[in-house]
């Protein structure tokens, strides 16, 4: 309980949008485990649930945003200056 | 062939040797050059590299040889730098180039444009050397390896845009997790391969985040399988260094599973095939979705269960909570019971105590106390009497003892006094005796000493020269000195003659004067008297000697003075 409480708090401090998919997944896992153990005080467990829901939504967004985009680098003197969509790949 | 020979042909057949045309050396050399260059425009020569020299000019000179022949080979400065393989002595190579001559030395040589190692053994040996060198530099160290991101948003792929490799990668990515892929097209074999691959790795790393081109989170350098020579570009130092320096995590997927190129050692991960590289690059989206759903379900369930559990516990506890009356009933009953018994208990306790007091107080009468006092008084008187008697007896004993001791003391003293008296008397007698002796002693001694003094004085008088003078002798002096011979007296002017009653000054003069009184001989004295003050020892001696030598001549000489 003492171990979970600060982590939940720290996670709240970090903006969701800044979290990578992996970080968000890891935190969600922690939240779920903490809740499942039932060691979190009631008030905190509600906050944790809300956080967990947001994390899940965030991860879901990231997974939905799985869009293929293939581009060819255009170069000028060894530097990438732009991209051209690659066709037919 | 060339014109030269066509011209020479008829001359050779038609005329004698002398008719053959003459060439200058340069003409012939030029002709030979043309023939050689024309015939061997571009050749590939396989041989072992012999002596290699690389002078400051930058050109590269070396020999190509087999067991019987040697051909000189040159690679000009610009070309030498571009050679795939740096020739080393003993290396088996295939050199590509044009034959030409060097007329200055009557020499033919191969201008080398490219060199390739001949045979896998040579290449492998070279590869191993390079690998060891780069490893020694630390480029392959495990602590340089970075972790591959879990879910990269942008993946940069360095490979050929045409061919199966990029298709395999994109296909597998699509299956697992479609991503934004940037392809940096490069030649994956041949001369330009290494430079382009290195430039692409560096180019991807040079992309700044937030620019027109998104910066990749992950790089894949990929190429399909091929021969060792085909893959050679990925063994080049420039590529290995670019991969090692890449700030973006890099997966290498060059060749098939069994092929290992040096870039594989420098990469953060090595994939056996391009497809495997795609698998390493991204997780499977469907699986992640399932996991996420699972997490969501667990989350909801955990909360619902948590609530249910708490509710249940609350109800259980509420049920177990007893009614307030029940808590006090027992106590109330006990209170009633004990208060009821309280009044009777007090009375009972008081009477019990009184009975106990009575039991104890019953024998406590004044008569008893008086008896006891009387008894004690009697005993005390008895003891007092006994004490008096004992003291009286004790005093008697002590008086007796004192008597005995004082009697012994008196006897002892009397004895002691007698003894002391006796000793005192003895001492007194001895003292008187000593006193008498003491009185006598100085007188005796004084008499003895005065007696001795008289004797000595008499002796002195007999021995002293004054007595002699009294007898008629005189002492002649000159100044302080005593004159003992005539010669002395004759030499001196004023003389002094000492008689027993004083001195008389005389002047030594004529010899005719007869002496006065004839000198009487003096008896020699055995004792040397203490001379009187005015007379030093000399006169005494002279007197003595005079008396010793005989009175007559002495007297004569003395007499002659007068």
XYZ file of C-alpha atoms in Angstrom:
651
model
C 0.000 0.000 0.000
C 2.749 2.379 0.927
C 4.544 1.246 -2.176
C 1.630 1.758 -4.507
C 0.325 5.050 -3.178
C 3.354 7.186 -4.154
C 3.619 5.577 -7.565
C -0.015 6.411 -8.298
C 0.622 9.952 -7.169
C 3.774 10.296 -9.261
C 1.950 8.952 -12.256
C -0.763 11.555 -11.842
C 1.956 14.169 -11.844
C 3.190 13.102 -15.244
C 0.942 14.205 -18.052
C -0.650 11.343 -19.897
C 0.316 12.662 -23.295
C 3.976 12.558 -22.342
C 3.821 8.869 -21.599
C 5.036 6.440 -24.199
C 2.928 3.434 -24.957
C 5.280 1.241 -22.995
C 5.324 3.513 -19.950
C 1.539 3.812 -19.980
C 1.178 0.033 -20.234
C 3.584 -0.518 -17.377
C 1.769 1.961 -15.183
C -1.619 0.459 -16.036
C -0.274 -2.921 -15.000
C 0.807 -1.500 -11.643
C -2.532 0.197 -11.081
C -4.436 -2.988 -11.815
C -2.223 -5.068 -9.562
C -2.543 -2.580 -6.726
C -6.318 -2.559 -7.004
C -6.500 -6.323 -7.252
C -4.532 -6.734 -4.081
C -7.167 -4.646 -2.346
C -4.603 -2.965 -0.198
C -5.397 0.558 -1.357
C -7.633 2.740 0.838
C -11.078 3.363 -0.616
C -10.574 7.018 -1.545
C -7.300 6.255 -3.228
C -8.683 3.254 -5.019
C -11.211 5.442 -6.761
C -8.486 7.836 -7.883
C -6.431 4.864 -9.029
C -9.320 3.498 -11.022
C -9.742 6.820 -12.793
C -6.049 6.920 -13.549
C -6.184 3.360 -14.836
C -9.069 4.178 -17.105
C -7.195 7.117 -18.563
C -4.096 5.013 -19.092
C -6.108 2.394 -20.887
C -7.655 5.029 -23.124
C -4.235 6.456 -23.847
C -2.833 3.058 -24.775
C -5.914 2.376 -26.868
C -5.349 5.614 -28.759
C -1.774 4.608 -29.440
C -2.824 1.229 -30.707
C -5.556 2.644 -32.898
C -3.091 5.125 -34.345
C -1.352 2.231 -36.033
C -1.337 3.617 -39.489
C 1.124 2.578 -42.130
C 2.987 5.311 -43.855
C 5.957 4.549 -46.038
C 8.082 7.369 -47.359
C 11.322 7.698 -49.258
C 13.918 10.154 -47.989
C 14.970 12.915 -50.347
C 18.508 13.989 -49.810
C 20.650 16.902 -50.680
C 24.371 16.741 -49.978
C 23.901 13.829 -47.603
C 21.171 15.504 -45.555
C 17.516 14.523 -45.468
C 15.582 17.406 -46.868
C 12.143 15.865 -47.276
C 10.159 12.749 -48.025
C 8.295 11.338 -50.950
C 5.485 8.853 -50.412
C 6.664 5.447 -51.548
C 4.198 3.874 -53.904
C 3.386 0.226 -54.311
C 5.175 -1.272 -51.386
C 47.807 -5.192 -86.474
C 49.547 -1.864 -86.680
C 50.660 -0.014 -89.696
C 54.248 -0.405 -88.739
C 54.277 -4.120 -89.250
C 52.276 -3.939 -92.426
C 54.874 -1.623 -93.829
C 57.688 -3.809 -92.652
C 56.227 -7.007 -94.028
C 57.116 -6.553 -97.670
C 60.564 -5.272 -96.797
C 61.230 -8.326 -94.714
C 60.299 -10.775 -97.449
C 61.481 -8.879 -100.439
C 64.976 -7.661 -99.488
C 68.109 -8.394 -97.574
C 68.522 -7.587 -93.886
C 70.144 -4.273 -94.613
C 67.041 -3.046 -96.321
C 64.986 -3.289 -93.170
C 63.829 0.137 -92.000
C 65.505 1.644 -89.060
C 63.573 2.869 -86.000
C 64.679 5.159 -83.366
C 64.382 3.752 -79.839
C 61.466 6.019 -79.155
C 59.715 4.975 -82.351
C 60.034 1.320 -81.459
C 58.998 1.913 -77.865
C 55.978 3.838 -79.070
C 55.108 1.038 -81.467
C 55.348 -1.541 -78.707
C 53.203 0.637 -76.422
C 50.516 0.929 -79.045
C 50.481 -2.804 -79.616
C 50.269 -3.644 -75.937
C 47.661 -1.045 -75.135
C 45.626 -2.043 -78.131
C 45.753 -5.733 -77.395
C 45.164 -5.601 -73.608
C 42.686 -2.723 -73.260
C 41.142 -4.058 -70.093
C 42.317 -7.258 -68.429
C 41.718 -9.117 -65.205
C 44.807 -10.723 -63.746
C 44.824 -13.164 -60.924
C 48.001 -13.419 -58.911
C 49.732 -13.001 -55.606
C 50.684 -9.546 -54.453
C 54.438 -9.191 -54.216
C 56.422 -6.230 -53.026
C 54.158 -3.222 -52.277
C 55.471 0.307 -52.145
C 53.522 3.444 -51.475
C 55.767 6.479 -51.919
C 54.849 9.949 -50.787
C 53.385 10.720 -54.199
C 50.351 8.654 -53.246
C 50.648 6.277 -56.187
C 50.672 2.635 -55.304
C 53.288 0.328 -56.825
C 53.200 -3.376 -56.380
C 54.063 -6.646 -58.107
C 51.657 -9.292 -59.214
C 53.216 -12.684 -59.526
C 52.658 -16.356 -59.876
C 55.202 -19.143 -59.646
C 56.998 -18.159 -62.844
C 56.320 -14.560 -63.809
C 56.015 -11.095 -62.396
C 54.094 -8.126 -63.704
C 54.609 -4.655 -62.306
C 51.370 -3.002 -61.296
C 50.562 0.607 -60.562
C 47.515 2.218 -59.103
C 47.525 5.962 -59.568
C 46.830 8.154 -56.610
C 43.139 8.857 -57.245
C 42.378 5.287 -58.105
C 44.372 3.818 -55.234
C 42.150 5.610 -52.730
C 39.060 4.052 -54.230
C 40.319 0.487 -54.209
C 38.020 -1.926 -52.430
C 40.912 -3.865 -51.099
C 44.253 -2.539 -50.068
C 46.818 -4.913 -51.564
C 49.081 -6.546 -49.054
C 52.061 -8.747 -49.748
C 51.106 -12.382 -50.023
C 47.444 -11.630 -50.739
C 45.783 -13.499 -53.590
C 43.945 -10.935 -55.699
C 42.232 -10.371 -58.994
C 43.382 -7.051 -60.391
C 41.459 -5.271 -63.109
C 43.244 -2.754 -65.295
C 44.866 -1.832 -68.568
C 48.279 -2.910 -69.769
C 50.692 -0.252 -70.823
C 54.404 0.224 -71.131
C 56.917 2.459 -69.492
C 59.289 3.238 -72.339
C 61.770 4.916 -69.990
C 62.691 1.516 -68.588
C 61.661 -0.837 -71.351
C 59.010 -2.070 -69.025
C 55.426 -3.123 -69.370
C 53.000 -2.773 -66.516
C 49.420 -3.026 -65.410
C 47.539 0.130 -64.506
C 45.210 -1.212 -61.851
C 41.726 0.181 -61.540
C 40.301 -2.309 -59.099
C 41.476 -5.111 -56.922
C 39.364 -7.824 -55.427
C 40.592 -10.505 -53.109
C 40.699 -13.829 -54.858
C 39.117 -16.625 -52.907
C 37.222 -16.608 -49.633
C 40.254 -17.475 -47.522
C 42.022 -14.247 -48.319
C 38.932 -12.170 -47.705
C 38.132 -13.928 -44.481
C 41.634 -13.412 -43.198
C 41.371 -9.740 -43.959
C 37.946 -9.521 -42.381
C 39.226 -11.144 -39.231
C 42.088 -8.690 -38.981
C 39.752 -5.763 -39.346
C 37.287 -7.186 -36.862
C 40.016 -7.644 -34.269
C 41.247 -4.094 -34.769
C 37.786 -2.563 -34.394
C 37.038 -4.722 -31.410
C 40.259 -3.636 -29.756
C 39.017 -0.091 -30.217
C 35.930 -0.976 -28.203
C 33.408 -0.456 -30.981
C 31.708 -3.768 -30.280
C 31.591 -3.430 -26.477
C 28.424 -4.635 -24.829
C 28.058 -1.435 -22.826
C 27.714 0.584 -26.027
C 24.524 -1.249 -26.929
C 21.298 0.706 -26.499
C 17.899 -0.800 -25.857
C 15.500 -1.036 -28.782
C 12.385 1.067 -28.086
C 9.281 -0.918 -27.299
C 7.050 0.801 -29.800
C 8.898 3.119 -32.177
C 6.721 5.703 -33.918
C 9.072 6.210 -36.838
C 11.406 3.579 -38.228
C 14.259 4.503 -40.549
C 15.312 1.769 -42.960
C 18.623 1.888 -44.793
C 18.379 -0.432 -47.745
C 17.789 -0.687 -51.442
C 14.337 0.676 -52.366
C 13.888 -2.064 -54.899
C 14.076 -5.701 -54.058
C 12.598 -8.160 -51.631
C 14.215 -6.844 -48.524
C 12.176 -3.683 -48.050
C 9.025 -5.568 -49.019
C 9.705 -8.218 -46.394
C 10.231 -5.596 -43.750
C 7.130 -3.584 -44.627
C 5.070 -6.729 -44.871
C 6.037 -7.908 -41.448
C 5.562 -4.472 -39.954
C 2.110 -4.303 -41.445
C 1.284 -7.673 -39.878
C 2.473 -6.721 -36.478
C 2.065 -3.021 -36.073
C 1.858 -0.652 -39.031
C 4.285 2.183 -38.533
C 5.655 5.259 -40.211
C 8.621 4.029 -42.210
C 11.299 6.223 -43.785
C 13.436 4.550 -46.425
C 16.895 5.919 -47.123
C 17.739 4.377 -50.481
C 21.298 3.081 -50.842
C 23.275 0.738 -53.049
C 23.621 -2.467 -51.069
C 26.539 -3.814 -53.017
C 29.399 -2.618 -55.122
C 31.783 0.180 -54.832
C 29.412 2.866 -53.575
C 27.704 0.627 -51.046
C 29.820 1.360 -47.984
C 29.910 5.103 -48.440
C 26.165 5.333 -49.060
C 25.209 3.125 -46.139
C 27.462 5.077 -43.788
C 26.064 8.371 -45.100
C 22.483 7.125 -44.633
C 23.118 6.118 -40.986
C 24.716 9.476 -40.295
C 21.950 11.246 -42.243
C 19.209 9.695 -40.135
C 21.092 10.669 -36.974
C 21.452 14.216 -38.264
C 17.691 14.725 -38.507
C 16.604 17.140 -35.788
C 13.366 16.353 -33.985
C 10.477 18.562 -35.020
C 11.827 19.245 -38.525
C 10.128 18.573 -41.846
C 11.406 15.002 -41.754
C 10.511 13.117 -38.556
C 13.454 11.717 -36.666
C 13.293 7.924 -36.471
C 13.212 6.147 -33.109
C 14.839 3.106 -34.618
C 17.062 2.287 -37.594
C 17.189 -0.913 -39.568
C 20.116 -1.518 -41.923
C 19.083 -4.344 -44.168
C 20.274 -6.349 -47.120
C 19.430 -9.743 -48.509
C 21.807 -12.657 -48.664
C 24.766 -12.776 -51.010
C 28.339 -13.812 -51.400
C 31.017 -12.551 -49.117
C 32.042 -10.123 -51.819
C 28.487 -8.929 -52.262
C 28.167 -8.163 -48.585
C 31.611 -6.641 -48.424
C 30.369 -3.090 -48.140
C 28.914 -3.879 -44.728
C 32.360 -4.935 -43.533
C 33.881 -1.598 -44.338
C 35.213 0.407 -41.476
C 33.250 3.501 -42.432
C 29.979 1.574 -42.126
C 30.968 -0.113 -38.886
C 31.934 3.206 -37.337
C 28.728 4.897 -38.469
C 26.684 2.086 -36.915
C 28.653 2.204 -33.684
C 28.291 5.978 -33.439
C 24.565 6.028 -34.220
C 22.607 7.717 -31.438
C 19.431 6.094 -32.707
C 19.214 2.406 -31.759
C 20.125 0.296 -34.774
C 19.196 -3.196 -35.905
C 21.386 -4.791 -38.539
C 19.918 -7.364 -40.858
C 22.495 -8.070 -43.508
C 22.558 -11.304 -45.447
C 21.081 -14.554 -44.315
C 21.241 -16.115 -40.935
C 24.708 -17.591 -41.458
C 26.292 -14.457 -42.843
C 27.963 -12.223 -40.329
C 29.268 -8.855 -41.337
C 31.115 -6.388 -39.169
C 28.117 -4.053 -38.945
C 26.369 -6.841 -37.047
C 28.919 -6.489 -34.255
C 28.522 -2.748 -34.038
C 24.716 -2.730 -34.209
C 22.609 -2.622 -31.045
C 20.745 -5.753 -32.176
C 21.523 -8.192 -34.931
C 18.626 -9.721 -36.819
C 19.265 -12.875 -38.813
C 16.973 -11.702 -41.625
C 15.156 -8.500 -42.621
C 11.871 -10.058 -41.540
C 13.329 -10.807 -38.123
C 14.433 -7.191 -37.917
C 10.826 -6.065 -38.380
C 9.779 -8.446 -35.635
C 12.336 -6.991 -33.291
C 11.271 -3.490 -34.194
C 7.605 -3.583 -33.183
C 5.315 -5.600 -30.925
C 2.173 -7.284 -32.249
C -0.622 -4.815 -32.127
C -3.427 -7.358 -31.767
C -1.689 -8.888 -28.803
C -1.255 -5.526 -27.230
C -4.909 -4.724 -27.780
C -5.843 -7.982 -26.120
C -3.512 -7.270 -23.242
C -4.908 -3.791 -22.907
C -8.460 -5.091 -22.921
C -7.447 -7.613 -20.328
C -5.963 -4.886 -18.184
C -9.140 -2.818 -18.587
C -11.254 -5.753 -17.527
C -9.060 -6.457 -14.574
C -9.195 -2.801 -13.634
C -12.994 -2.704 -13.625
C -13.237 -6.026 -11.899
C -10.750 -4.999 -9.247
C -12.696 -1.866 -8.452
C -16.083 -3.586 -8.442
C -14.716 -6.404 -6.364
C -13.022 -3.989 -4.045
C -16.318 -2.206 -3.500
C -18.222 -5.426 -3.046
C -15.666 -6.697 -0.642
C -15.803 -3.548 1.401
C -19.630 -3.611 1.424
C -19.603 -7.187 2.543
C -17.133 -6.504 5.258
C -19.203 -3.558 6.424
C -22.311 -5.676 6.613
C -20.467 -8.414 8.421
C -19.095 -6.030 10.933
C -22.470 -4.350 11.387
C -24.026 -7.727 12.057
C -21.388 -8.572 14.568
C -21.885 -5.255 16.355
C -23.961 -6.016 19.591
C -26.918 -3.849 20.884
C -25.913 -1.268 23.507
C -28.323 -2.710 26.136
C -26.694 -6.080 25.769
C -23.392 -4.519 26.648
C -24.703 -3.120 29.980
C -27.164 -5.833 31.032
C -24.653 -8.151 32.553
C -23.002 -5.344 34.431
C -26.331 -4.097 35.739
C -27.193 -7.523 37.013
C -23.863 -7.899 38.734
C -24.329 -4.477 40.261
C -27.710 -5.395 41.633
C -26.384 -8.581 43.090
C -23.494 -6.997 44.851
C -25.320 -3.924 46.109
C -27.954 -6.210 47.642
C -25.264 -8.048 49.538
C -23.370 -4.934 50.546
C -25.493 -3.884 53.665
C -25.582 -7.308 55.339
C -21.886 -7.821 54.590
C -20.876 -4.698 56.498
C -22.781 -5.683 59.675
C -21.420 -9.184 59.449
C -17.894 -7.956 59.059
C -18.217 -5.617 62.077
C -19.476 -8.346 64.389
C -16.757 -10.708 63.258
C -14.111 -8.121 64.046
C -15.675 -7.449 67.449
C -15.565 -11.134 68.308
C -11.934 -11.256 67.369
C -11.217 -8.202 69.528
C -12.972 -9.741 72.462
C -10.930 -12.857 72.100
C -7.741 -10.948 72.275
C -8.771 -8.418 74.899
C -10.116 -10.944 77.435
C -6.814 -11.721 79.225
C -5.745 -8.114 79.267
C -6.371 -7.318 83.111
C -4.318 -4.863 85.326
C -3.546 -7.522 87.964
C -1.715 -9.527 85.390
C 0.440 -6.588 84.513
C 1.259 -5.809 88.177
C 2.301 -9.406 88.802
C 4.533 -9.298 85.872
C 6.132 -6.034 87.033
C 6.694 -7.495 90.536
C 8.329 -10.587 89.116
C 10.584 -8.590 86.950
C 11.506 -6.344 89.930
C 12.540 -9.343 92.024
C 14.672 -10.704 89.292
C 16.317 -7.376 88.855
C 17.162 -7.082 92.596
C 18.582 -10.581 92.563
C 20.794 -9.819 89.671
C 21.934 -6.580 91.365
C 23.084 -8.430 94.455
C 24.944 -10.980 92.475
C 26.641 -8.180 90.668
C 27.762 -6.477 93.894
C 29.237 -9.695 95.260
C 31.073 -10.379 92.104
C 32.541 -6.917 92.114
C 33.679 -7.229 95.747
C 35.400 -10.513 94.987
C 37.058 -9.028 92.040
C 38.382 -6.069 93.997
C 39.836 -8.415 96.680
C 41.646 -10.459 94.105
C 43.101 -7.422 92.531
C 44.274 -5.987 95.930
C 46.001 -9.295 96.728
C 47.748 -9.289 93.443
C 48.813 -5.716 93.932
C 50.330 -6.612 97.346
C 52.369 -9.437 95.943
C 53.622 -7.337 93.066
C 54.595 -4.360 95.278
C 56.523 -6.680 97.654
C 58.445 -8.068 94.694
C 59.043 -4.584 93.457
C 60.510 -3.466 96.826
C 62.890 -6.415 97.083
C 63.954 -5.783 93.531
C 64.613 -2.138 94.220
C 66.633 -2.858 97.408
C 68.892 -5.274 95.485
C 69.308 -2.762 92.732
C 70.197 0.031 95.174
C 72.804 -2.110 96.909
C 74.401 -2.983 93.651
C 74.442 0.560 92.438
C 75.883 1.783 95.791
C 78.680 -0.747 95.581
C 79.573 0.253 92.073
C 79.447 3.886 93.069
C 81.953 3.306 95.874
C 84.308 1.421 93.587
C 84.113 4.184 91.021
C 84.821 6.831 93.651
C 88.016 5.023 94.747
C 89.137 4.665 91.188
C 88.442 8.300 90.606
C 90.558 9.341 93.598
C 93.359 7.194 92.344
C 93.122 8.736 88.895
C 93.023 12.189 90.469
C 96.220 11.550 92.409
C 97.919 10.214 89.377
C 96.707 13.131 87.398
C 98.141 15.589 89.955
C 101.463 13.897 89.971
C 101.967 13.473 86.289
C 102.550 17.127 85.166
C 104.964 17.814 88.042
C 107.098 14.830 87.192
C 107.108 15.779 83.561
C 107.984 19.429 84.312
C 110.928 18.432 86.451
C 112.166 16.084 83.788
C 111.869 18.683 81.073
C 113.675 21.472 83.056
C 116.395 18.994 83.841
C 116.770 18.237 80.125
C 116.644 21.949 79.362
C 119.536 22.659 81.720
C 121.611 19.916 80.202
C 120.930 21.186 76.745
C 121.730 24.769 77.718
C 124.968 23.669 79.202
C 125.794 21.856 76.078
C 124.881 24.887 74.058
C 127.154 27.074 76.094
C 130.043 24.701 75.622
C 129.483 24.493 71.930
C 128.720 28.184 71.103
C 131.500 30.363 69.673
C 130.820 33.066 72.256
C 132.339 30.896 74.856
C 135.336 30.381 72.618
C 135.652 34.125 72.177
C 135.616 34.367 75.948
C 138.582 32.094 75.964
C 140.608 34.452 73.801
C 139.688 33.689 70.281
C 138.370 36.344 67.906
C 136.465 36.381 64.610
C 137.803 38.507 61.786
C 135.206 39.922 59.394
C 135.308 41.876 56.229
C 131.923 43.425 55.929
C 129.585 40.580 56.537
C 131.955 37.893 55.341
C 134.235 36.022 57.764
C 137.855 36.188 56.856
C 139.548 32.869 57.400
C 142.854 33.199 55.619
C 145.672 35.599 55.488
C 145.296 36.069 51.806
C 141.744 37.225 52.286
C 142.733 39.565 55.050
C 145.558 41.024 52.992
C 143.134 41.748 50.092
C 140.601 43.503 52.272
C 141.045 47.018 53.520
C 138.982 47.536 56.604
C 138.459 44.518 58.844
C 136.332 44.022 61.879
C 137.337 41.840 64.804
C 134.714 40.388 67.026
C 135.586 39.759 70.632
C 133.376 38.279 73.271
C 132.417 41.732 74.443
C 132.105 43.554 71.120
C 133.538 44.385 67.750
C 136.610 46.453 66.828
C 137.353 47.931 63.416
C 140.993 47.576 62.292
C 142.949 48.283 59.174
C 145.041 45.524 57.657
C 148.601 46.750 57.461
C 152.257 45.534 57.753
C 153.055 41.998 58.354
C 155.741 42.457 60.992
C 153.500 43.016 63.874
C 153.708 40.139 66.302
C 150.502 38.500 67.388
C 148.904 39.299 70.642
C 147.920 36.554 72.798
C 148.736 33.177 71.480
C 145.623 31.473 70.462
C 144.507 28.714 72.642
C 143.251 25.674 71.010
C 139.571 25.057 71.000
C 138.146 21.729 71.710
C 136.047 20.429 68.950
C 132.456 20.155 69.912
C 130.362 17.303 68.692
C 127.198 19.282 68.898
C 126.538 22.089 66.569
C 125.101 24.798 68.688
C 122.417 27.105 67.495
C 124.516 30.092 66.446
C 123.687 33.443 67.902
C 122.005 35.874 65.647
C 124.880 38.080 64.602
C 127.037 35.086 63.846
C 126.185 33.121 60.711
C 127.270 29.478 60.532
C 130.519 30.414 58.850
C 132.400 31.731 61.902
C 131.473 28.593 63.756
C 132.887 26.499 61.012
C 136.001 28.588 60.719
C 136.524 28.276 64.383
C 136.066 24.615 64.163
C 138.298 24.180 61.175
C 140.852 26.326 62.790
C 140.778 24.178 65.807
C 140.716 21.003 63.680
C 143.686 21.955 61.506
C 145.924 22.617 64.397
C 146.218 25.645 66.610
C 149.680 26.771 65.641
C 149.533 27.601 61.977
C 146.096 29.021 62.457
C 147.163 31.164 65.274
C 150.160 32.210 63.323
C 148.180 33.356 60.362
C 145.703 35.104 62.556
C 148.332 36.628 64.504
C 149.947 37.930 61.401
C 147.012 40.173 60.829
C 147.945 42.337 63.660
